[in-house]
CSV table of C-alpha atoms in Angstrom, one decimal:
chain,number,residue,atom,x,y,z
A,17,UNK,CA,-4.4,-44.1,22.5
A,18,UNK,CA,-7.8,-45.1,21.1
A,19,UNK,CA,-9.3,-44.7,17.7
A,20,UNK,CA,-12.5,-42.9,16.9
A,21,UNK,CA,-15.2,-45.1,15.4
A,22,UNK,CA,-17.1,-43.9,12.4
A,23,UNK,CA,-20.9,-44.6,11.9
A,24,UNK,CA,-20.0,-47.4,9.6
A,25,UNK,CA,-18.0,-49.1,12.3
A,26,UNK,CA,-14.6,-48.4,10.7
A,27,UNK,CA,-11.9,-46.5,12.7
A,28,UNK,CA,-10.2,-43.2,12.2
A,29,UNK,CA,-6.8,-43.7,10.6
A,30,UNK,CA,-3.8,-43.5,12.9
A,31,UNK,CA,-1.2,-41.0,11.7
A,32,UNK,CA,2.2,-42.3,10.8
A,33,UNK,CA,5.1,-42.5,13.3
A,34,UNK,CA,6.3,-39.1,12.3
A,35,UNK,CA,3.5,-37.7,14.5
A,36,UNK,CA,0.5,-35.4,14.3
A,37,UNK,CA,0.1,-32.1,12.6
A,38,UNK,CA,-1.9,-30.6,15.5
A,39,UNK,CA,-3.1,-31.5,19.0
A,40,UNK,CA,-6.5,-30.1,19.7
A,41,UNK,CA,-7.8,-29.2,23.2
A,42,UNK,CA,-11.3,-30.4,22.7
A,43,UNK,CA,-12.6,-29.3,26.1
A,44,UNK,CA,-11.5,-25.7,26.0
A,45,UNK,CA,-14.0,-22.9,25.2
A,46,UNK,CA,-17.6,-21.8,26.0
A,47,UNK,CA,-19.2,-24.2,23.5
A,48,UNK,CA,-16.8,-27.1,23.7
A,49,UNK,CA,-16.6,-29.9,22.8
A,50,UNK,CA,-19.4,-29.5,20.2
A,51,UNK,CA,-18.0,-26.4,18.6
A,52,UNK,CA,-14.6,-28.0,18.3
A,53,UNK,CA,-15.9,-31.1,16.6
A,54,UNK,CA,-18.1,-29.0,14.3
A,55,UNK,CA,-15.0,-27.1,13.3
A,56,UNK,CA,-13.0,-30.2,12.7
A,57,UNK,CA,-15.7,-31.5,10.4
A,58,UNK,CA,-15.0,-28.4,8.3
A,59,UNK,CA,-11.3,-28.8,8.7
A,60,UNK,CA,-11.4,-32.3,7.3
A,61,UNK,CA,-12.9,-31.0,4.1
A,62,UNK,CA,-10.1,-28.4,3.7
A,63,UNK,CA,-7.3,-30.5,4.9
A,64,UNK,CA,-8.2,-34.2,4.2
A,65,UNK,CA,-4.7,-35.4,4.9
A,66,UNK,CA,-4.5,-33.6,8.3
A,67,UNK,CA,-3.4,-35.7,11.3
A,68,UNK,CA,-5.2,-34.5,14.4
A,69,UNK,CA,-4.7,-35.7,18.0
A,70,UNK,CA,-8.0,-34.8,19.7
A,71,UNK,CA,-7.6,-34.5,23.5
A,72,UNK,CA,-10.5,-34.6,26.0
A,73,UNK,CA,-13.2,-36.7,27.5
A,74,UNK,CA,-12.9,-39.9,25.4
A,75,UNK,CA,-16.5,-41.0,25.9
A,76,UNK,CA,-18.1,-37.7,25.0
A,77,UNK,CA,-15.7,-37.2,22.0
A,78,UNK,CA,-16.3,-40.7,20.7
A,79,UNK,CA,-20.0,-40.1,20.6
A,80,UNK,CA,-19.7,-36.8,18.9
A,81,UNK,CA,-17.2,-38.1,16.3
A,82,UNK,CA,-19.6,-41.0,15.5
A,83,UNK,CA,-21.9,-38.3,14.1
A,84,UNK,CA,-19.1,-36.5,12.2
A,85,UNK,CA,-17.5,-39.0,9.9
A,86,UNK,CA,-15.2,-36.5,8.2
A,87,UNK,CA,-13.7,-35.3,11.4
A,88,UNK,CA,-13.4,-38.9,12.6
A,89,UNK,CA,-11.3,-39.8,9.6
A,90,UNK,CA,-8.5,-37.3,10.5
A,91,UNK,CA,-8.7,-37.6,14.4
A,92,UNK,CA,-7.2,-40.0,17.0
A,93,UNK,CA,-8.4,-39.7,20.5
A,94,UNK,CA,-6.4,-39.3,23.7
A,95,UNK,CA,-8.3,-39.2,27.0
A,96,UNK,CA,-7.9,-36.3,29.4
A,97,UNK,CA,-10.0,-36.5,32.6
A,98,UNK,CA,-9.9,-32.7,33.4
A,99,UNK,CA,-10.5,-29.4,31.7
A,100,UNK,CA,-9.0,-26.0,32.6
A,101,UNK,CA,-11.9,-23.7,33.8
A,102,UNK,CA,-12.1,-20.4,32.0
A,103,UNK,CA,-11.6,-18.4,35.2
A,104,UNK,CA,-8.7,-20.4,36.5
A,105,UNK,CA,-5.4,-18.6,37.2
A,106,UNK,CA,-2.5,-19.6,35.0
A,107,UNK,CA,-0.4,-20.7,38.0
A,108,UNK,CA,-3.2,-23.2,39.0
A,109,UNK,CA,-3.6,-24.4,35.4
A,110,UNK,CA,0.1,-25.3,35.4
A,111,UNK,CA,-0.5,-27.8,38.2
A,112,UNK,CA,-3.3,-29.5,36.3
A,113,UNK,CA,-1.2,-32.1,34.5
A,114,UNK,CA,-4.2,-34.2,33.3
A,115,UNK,CA,-6.2,-31.4,31.7
A,116,UNK,CA,-7.0,-31.5,28.0
A,117,UNK,CA,-5.0,-28.3,27.5
A,118,UNK,CA,-1.9,-29.6,29.3
A,119,UNK,CA,-1.9,-33.0,27.5
A,120,UNK,CA,-2.3,-31.3,24.2
A,121,UNK,CA,0.6,-28.9,25.0
A,122,UNK,CA,2.7,-31.8,26.2
A,123,UNK,CA,2.3,-33.5,22.8
A,124,UNK,CA,3.9,-30.4,21.2
A,125,UNK,CA,6.7,-30.2,23.7
A,126,UNK,CA,7.5,-33.9,23.2
A,127,UNK,CA,7.6,-33.4,19.4
A,128,UNK,CA,4.6,-35.7,18.9
A,129,UNK,CA,2.5,-32.8,17.4
A,130,UNK,CA,3.8,-29.8,15.5
A,131,UNK,CA,1.2,-27.4,17.0
A,132,UNK,CA,-1.8,-27.0,19.3
A,133,UNK,CA,-5.1,-25.2,19.1
A,134,UNK,CA,-7.3,-24.4,22.1
A,135,UNK,CA,-10.3,-22.2,22.7
A,136,UNK,CA,-9.7,-22.4,26.4
A,137,UNK,CA,-8.3,-20.1,29.1
A,138,UNK,CA,-6.0,-17.6,27.4
A,139,UNK,CA,-3.7,-17.0,30.4
A,140,UNK,CA,-3.3,-20.7,31.0
A,141,UNK,CA,-2.5,-21.4,27.3
A,142,UNK,CA,0.1,-18.6,27.2
A,143,UNK,CA,1.7,-19.8,30.5
A,144,UNK,CA,1.8,-23.4,29.3
A,145,UNK,CA,3.1,-22.4,26.0
A,146,UNK,CA,6.0,-20.4,27.5
A,147,UNK,CA,6.9,-22.9,30.2
A,148,UNK,CA,6.2,-26.3,28.6
A,149,UNK,CA,6.8,-25.7,24.8
A,150,UNK,CA,9.4,-23.0,25.6
A,151,UNK,CA,10.7,-20.1,23.5
A,152,UNK,CA,12.9,-20.5,20.4
A,153,UNK,CA,16.6,-20.0,21.4
A,154,UNK,CA,16.8,-17.1,19.0
A,155,UNK,CA,13.8,-15.3,20.6
A,156,UNK,CA,13.9,-13.2,23.8
A,157,UNK,CA,10.1,-13.0,24.1
A,158,UNK,CA,7.2,-14.7,22.3
A,159,UNK,CA,4.5,-12.4,21.0
A,160,UNK,CA,0.7,-12.7,20.5
A,161,UNK,CA,-0.3,-12.0,16.9
A,162,UNK,CA,-3.6,-11.9,15.1
A,163,UNK,CA,-5.2,-10.9,11.8
A,164,UNK,CA,-7.8,-8.2,11.4
A,165,UNK,CA,-9.6,-6.5,8.6
A,166,UNK,CA,-8.3,-3.4,6.8
A,167,UNK,CA,-9.3,-1.2,3.9
A,168,UNK,CA,-6.8,-3.1,1.7
A,169,UNK,CA,-7.7,-6.6,2.9
A,170,UNK,CA,-6.1,-8.0,6.1
A,171,UNK,CA,-3.5,-6.8,8.5
A,172,UNK,CA,-1.3,-8.6,11.1
A,173,UNK,CA,-1.0,-6.9,14.5
A,174,UNK,CA,1.5,-7.9,17.2
A,175,UNK,CA,2.1,-7.9,20.1
A,176,UNK,CA,-1.4,-8.1,21.5
A,177,UNK,CA,-0.6,-8.5,25.2
A,178,UNK,CA,2.1,-11.1,25.8
A,179,UNK,CA,4.7,-8.4,26.8
A,180,UNK,CA,3.6,-5.1,28.4
A,181,UNK,CA,6.9,-3.4,27.8
A,182,UNK,CA,9.6,-4.2,25.3
A,183,UNK,CA,13.2,-3.5,24.4
A,184,UNK,CA,14.1,-2.3,20.9
A,185,UNK,CA,15.4,-5.8,20.2
A,186,UNK,CA,12.0,-7.3,21.1
A,187,UNK,CA,10.2,-5.1,18.6
A,188,UNK,CA,12.7,-6.1,15.9
A,189,UNK,CA,12.1,-9.8,16.7
A,190,UNK,CA,8.3,-9.1,16.5
A,191,UNK,CA,8.8,-7.6,13.1
A,192,UNK,CA,10.7,-10.7,11.9
A,193,UNK,CA,7.9,-12.9,13.3
A,194,UNK,CA,5.2,-10.7,11.8
A,195,UNK,CA,6.9,-10.8,8.4
A,196,UNK,CA,7.0,-14.6,8.5
A,197,UNK,CA,3.4,-14.8,9.7
A,198,UNK,CA,2.1,-12.6,6.9
A,199,UNK,CA,4.0,-14.6,4.3
A,200,UNK,CA,2.7,-18.0,5.6
A,201,UNK,CA,-0.9,-17.2,6.6
A,202,UNK,CA,-1.8,-14.3,4.3
A,203,UNK,CA,0.4,-15.5,1.4
A,204,UNK,CA,2.1,-12.1,0.9
A,205,UNK,CA,5.4,-12.3,-0.9
A,206,UNK,CA,6.8,-9.0,0.4
A,207,UNK,CA,4.7,-7.8,3.4
A,208,UNK,CA,5.3,-4.2,4.4
A,209,UNK,CA,6.0,-3.5,8.1
A,210,UNK,CA,5.3,-0.5,10.3
A,211,UNK,CA,6.1,0.4,13.9
A,212,UNK,CA,3.1,1.8,15.7
A,213,UNK,CA,3.9,5.2,17.1
A,214,UNK,CA,2.3,8.5,18.1
A,215,UNK,CA,3.2,10.0,14.7
A,216,UNK,CA,4.8,9.1,11.4
A,217,UNK,CA,7.7,11.5,11.7
A,218,UNK,CA,11.1,10.1,12.5
A,219,UNK,CA,11.5,12.2,15.6
A,220,UNK,CA,8.2,11.0,17.2
A,221,UNK,CA,8.0,8.4,19.9
A,222,UNK,CA,10.2,7.3,22.8
A,223,UNK,CA,13.8,6.0,22.6
A,224,UNK,CA,12.7,2.3,22.3
A,225,UNK,CA,10.6,2.8,19.2
A,226,UNK,CA,13.2,5.1,17.5
A,227,UNK,CA,16.0,2.6,18.3
A,228,UNK,CA,13.9,-0.3,16.9
A,229,UNK,CA,13.3,1.7,13.7
A,230,UNK,CA,17.1,2.2,13.3
A,231,UNK,CA,17.7,-1.5,13.8
A,232,UNK,CA,15.1,-2.4,11.2
A,233,UNK,CA,16.5,0.0,8.7
A,234,UNK,CA,19.8,-1.8,9.0
A,235,UNK,CA,18.3,-5.3,8.9
A,236,UNK,CA,17.2,-7.7,6.2
A,237,UNK,CA,13.7,-6.3,6.6
A,238,UNK,CA,14.8,-2.8,5.5
A,239,UNK,CA,13.3,-3.0,1.9
A,240,UNK,CA,9.9,-3.7,3.4
A,241,UNK,CA,10.1,-1.4,6.5
A,242,UNK,CA,7.6,1.4,5.9
A,243,UNK,CA,8.6,3.3,9.1
A,244,UNK,CA,6.3,4.6,11.8
A,245,UNK,CA,2.5,4.3,11.5
A,246,UNK,CA,-0.3,5.7,13.6
A,247,UNK,CA,-3.5,4.1,15.0
A,248,UNK,CA,-5.7,4.9,12.0
A,249,UNK,CA,-3.1,3.2,9.7
A,250,UNK,CA,-4.1,-0.2,11.2
A,251,UNK,CA,-7.6,-0.3,9.6
A,252,UNK,CA,-6.5,1.8,6.6
A,253,UNK,CA,-4.1,-0.9,5.6
A,254,UNK,CA,-1.1,1.4,5.2
A,255,UNK,CA,1.1,-1.6,6.0
A,256,UNK,CA,0.6,-5.4,6.1
A,257,UNK,CA,2.2,-5.9,9.6
A,258,UNK,CA,1.9,-3.5,12.5
A,259,UNK,CA,4.4,-4.0,15.3
A,260,UNK,CA,4.0,-2.6,18.8
A,261,UNK,CA,4.4,-3.6,22.5
A,262,UNK,CA,1.8,-5.7,24.2
A,263,UNK,CA,0.4,-2.9,26.3
A,264,UNK,CA,-0.4,-0.7,23.3
A,265,UNK,CA,-1.4,-3.6,21.0
A,266,UNK,CA,-3.9,-4.9,23.5
A,267,UNK,CA,-5.5,-1.5,23.8
A,268,UNK,CA,-5.6,-1.1,20.0
A,269,UNK,CA,-7.2,-4.5,19.7
A,270,UNK,CA,-9.9,-3.9,22.3
A,271,UNK,CA,-10.6,-0.4,20.9
A,272,UNK,CA,-11.1,-1.8,17.4
A,273,UNK,CA,-13.4,-4.5,18.7
A,274,UNK,CA,-15.4,-1.9,20.5
A,275,UNK,CA,-15.6,0.3,17.4
A,276,UNK,CA,-17.0,-2.6,15.3
A,277,UNK,CA,-19.6,-3.4,17.9
A,278,UNK,CA,-20.6,0.3,18.1
A,279,UNK,CA,-20.9,0.5,14.3
A,280,UNK,CA,-23.1,-2.6,14.3
A,281,UNK,CA,-25.3,-1.2,17.0
A,282,UNK,CA,-25.7,2.2,15.3
A,283,UNK,CA,-26.6,0.5,12.0
A,284,UNK,CA,-29.3,-1.5,13.7
A,285,UNK,CA,-30.7,1.6,15.3
A,286,UNK,CA,-30.7,3.6,12.1
A,287,UNK,CA,-32.4,0.9,10.0
A,288,UNK,CA,-35.1,0.2,12.7
A,289,UNK,CA,-35.9,3.8,13.5
A,290,UNK,CA,-38.8,4.3,11.1
A,291,UNK,CA,-40.8,2.6,8.3
A,292,UNK,CA,-38.8,4.4,5.7
A,293,UNK,CA,-35.6,3.3,7.3
A,294,UNK,CA,-36.8,-0.4,7.2
A,295,UNK,CA,-37.5,0.0,3.5
A,296,UNK,CA,-34.1,1.5,3.1
A,297,UNK,CA,-32.6,-1.6,4.8
A,298,UNK,CA,-34.4,-3.9,2.3
A,299,UNK,CA,-32.8,-2.0,-0.5
A,300,UNK,CA,-29.3,-2.0,1.1
A,301,UNK,CA,-29.6,-5.6,2.4
A,302,UNK,CA,-27.3,-7.2,-0.2
A,303,UNK,CA,-24.5,-4.7,0.4
A,304,UNK,CA,-24.9,-4.9,4.2
A,305,UNK,CA,-24.7,-8.7,4.0
A,306,UNK,CA,-21.4,-8.4,2.2
A,307,UNK,CA,-20.2,-6.0,4.8
A,308,UNK,CA,-21.3,-8.4,7.5
A,309,UNK,CA,-19.4,-11.2,5.9
A,310,UNK,CA,-16.2,-9.1,5.6
A,311,UNK,CA,-16.4,-8.0,9.2
A,312,UNK,CA,-17.4,-11.4,10.6
A,313,UNK,CA,-15.1,-12.0,13.6
A,314,UNK,CA,-15.0,-15.7,12.8
A,315,UNK,CA,-13.0,-15.0,9.7
A,316,UNK,CA,-10.2,-13.5,11.9
A,317,UNK,CA,-10.3,-16.1,14.7
A,318,UNK,CA,-7.0,-17.5,15.8
A,319,UNK,CA,-4.5,-15.5,17.8
A,320,UNK,CA,-1.0,-17.0,17.6
A,321,UNK,CA,1.6,-17.1,20.3
A,322,UNK,CA,4.6,-17.0,18.0
A,323,UNK,CA,8.3,-17.4,18.9
A,324,UNK,CA,7.8,-20.8,20.6
A,325,UNK,CA,9.3,-24.3,19.7
A,326,UNK,CA,5.9,-25.2,18.2
A,327,UNK,CA,2.7,-23.6,16.8
A,328,UNK,CA,0.3,-22.4,19.6
A,329,UNK,CA,-3.0,-21.0,18.4
A,330,UNK,CA,-5.7,-19.5,20.7
A,331,UNK,CA,-9.2,-19.6,19.3
A,332,UNK,CA,-11.8,-17.2,20.8
A,333,UNK,CA,-13.6,-19.0,23.6
A,334,UNK,CA,-17.1,-18.1,22.4
A,335,UNK,CA,-16.7,-19.0,18.8
A,336,UNK,CA,-18.7,-21.6,16.9
A,337,UNK,CA,-17.5,-24.4,14.6
A,338,UNK,CA,-16.9,-22.0,11.7
A,339,UNK,CA,-14.7,-19.8,13.8
A,340,UNK,CA,-12.8,-22.7,15.3
A,341,UNK,CA,-12.1,-24.1,11.8
A,342,UNK,CA,-10.5,-20.8,10.9
A,343,UNK,CA,-8.2,-21.0,13.9
A,344,UNK,CA,-7.2,-24.5,12.9
A,345,UNK,CA,-6.6,-23.3,9.3
A,346,UNK,CA,-4.1,-20.7,10.7
A,347,UNK,CA,-2.3,-23.4,12.6
A,348,UNK,CA,-2.2,-25.8,9.6
A,349,UNK,CA,-0.8,-23.1,7.4
A,350,UNK,CA,2.0,-22.4,9.9
A,351,UNK,CA,2.8,-26.1,10.2
A,352,UNK,CA,2.7,-26.9,6.5
A,353,UNK,CA,4.8,-23.9,5.5
A,354,UNK,CA,7.5,-24.4,8.2
A,355,UNK,CA,6.8,-21.2,10.0
A,356,UNK,CA,9.5,-21.5,12.7
A,357,UNK,CA,12.2,-22.3,10.1
A,358,UNK,CA,11.4,-19.0,8.3
A,359,UNK,CA,11.8,-17.1,11.6
A,360,UNK,CA,15.1,-18.8,12.3
A,361,UNK,CA,16.4,-17.9,8.8
A,362,UNK,CA,15.6,-14.2,9.2
A,363,UNK,CA,16.8,-14.0,12.8
A,364,UNK,CA,20.2,-15.4,11.7
A,365,UNK,CA,20.8,-12.2,9.8
A,366,UNK,CA,20.3,-9.9,12.8
A,367,UNK,CA,23.2,-8.8,15.1
A,368,UNK,CA,23.8,-11.1,18.0
A,369,UNK,CA,21.5,-10.5,21.0
A,370,UNK,CA,24.4,-9.6,23.2
A,371,UNK,CA,25.2,-6.6,21.1
A,372,UNK,CA,23.4,-3.8,23.0
A,373,UNK,CA,22.1,-0.6,21.4
A,374,UNK,CA,23.3,2.6,23.1
A,375,UNK,CA,20.6,3.7,25.5
A,376,UNK,CA,18.6,0.5,25.2
A,377,UNK,CA,15.8,0.1,27.7
A,378,UNK,CA,15.6,-2.6,30.4
A,379,UNK,CA,14.2,-6.1,30.1
A,380,UNK,CA,10.7,-6.7,28.7
A,381,UNK,CA,7.9,-7.4,31.0
A,382,UNK,CA,5.4,-10.1,30.5
A,383,UNK,CA,1.7,-9.1,30.4
A,384,UNK,CA,-1.7,-10.6,29.8
A,385,UNK,CA,-3.1,-11.6,26.4
A,386,UNK,CA,-6.6,-11.5,25.1
A,387,UNK,CA,-8.3,-11.9,28.4
């Protein structure tokens, strides 16, 4: 392992023997490694005591760090000769043992780092997370979770595509993980939880959703379980955590992203349609800038594959340094607040996994994440 030189000729501090907070895949993403290093410069201001293992092309990263002294102080370099292409199939990525993503993931699996952040290939990161880091013993299936905007602030949505179909037990486990995620990342003391359904009435939905609701009403999460919620409740902020299977969650995510893009496009058309409209834009500009800041996707960057033996965070591939820093913030919050321990404590209160629910559906099916 080498040390990153600062402009003054000093070297980045080596973390203690206890290991790194995070391993960072410096070569993953459309704008890597520059956007990654820009993000870490911001991270160093927010987390000055962070210990980062930066994995990638040592020569390129060393040169970039020499111009980013704050990032250099918290980073140690590890060379990786390869990078996973964005269009590579997960099965092929698993065979690339010298890629920056794989070496970063290996550091988590070995206990050298508590978590990993990558803006690289989503399918590859999910496959490596499941196979190399492995699922917590108490969890049947990991889930992909992310934060989005709502009328009341922010909302957690999971699963976003890791599991196309789920058993009732899987949905209950997602609720446990979503509860812990909202407490750690959003700082909510008692997050409310809802199951996404085709209606809010108790008789709506299929057997899986209704059985999951019964299990949640009998669990430690019962005081915070709101019941069923519908699609419009996600952005309304009816609950803090929305739980669903990966098929439905991924569609909800992509629909929401499309709606936000449509709204932005329509606003642009309206305010450029005439001279009066342009004058109206000037009057409304301060309010529109506040709206833009609230809806800025960089604020919500960082989808998390939760339920693994370590923290695995996926940054959007096209983000800039600001967005990447937000993804690292999410990972740091999870590491600092012992996220996995919180999950284990809640799961210990649930009935054993072997105790089947009458009429329970077949095994969950893995799917595709954010694409």
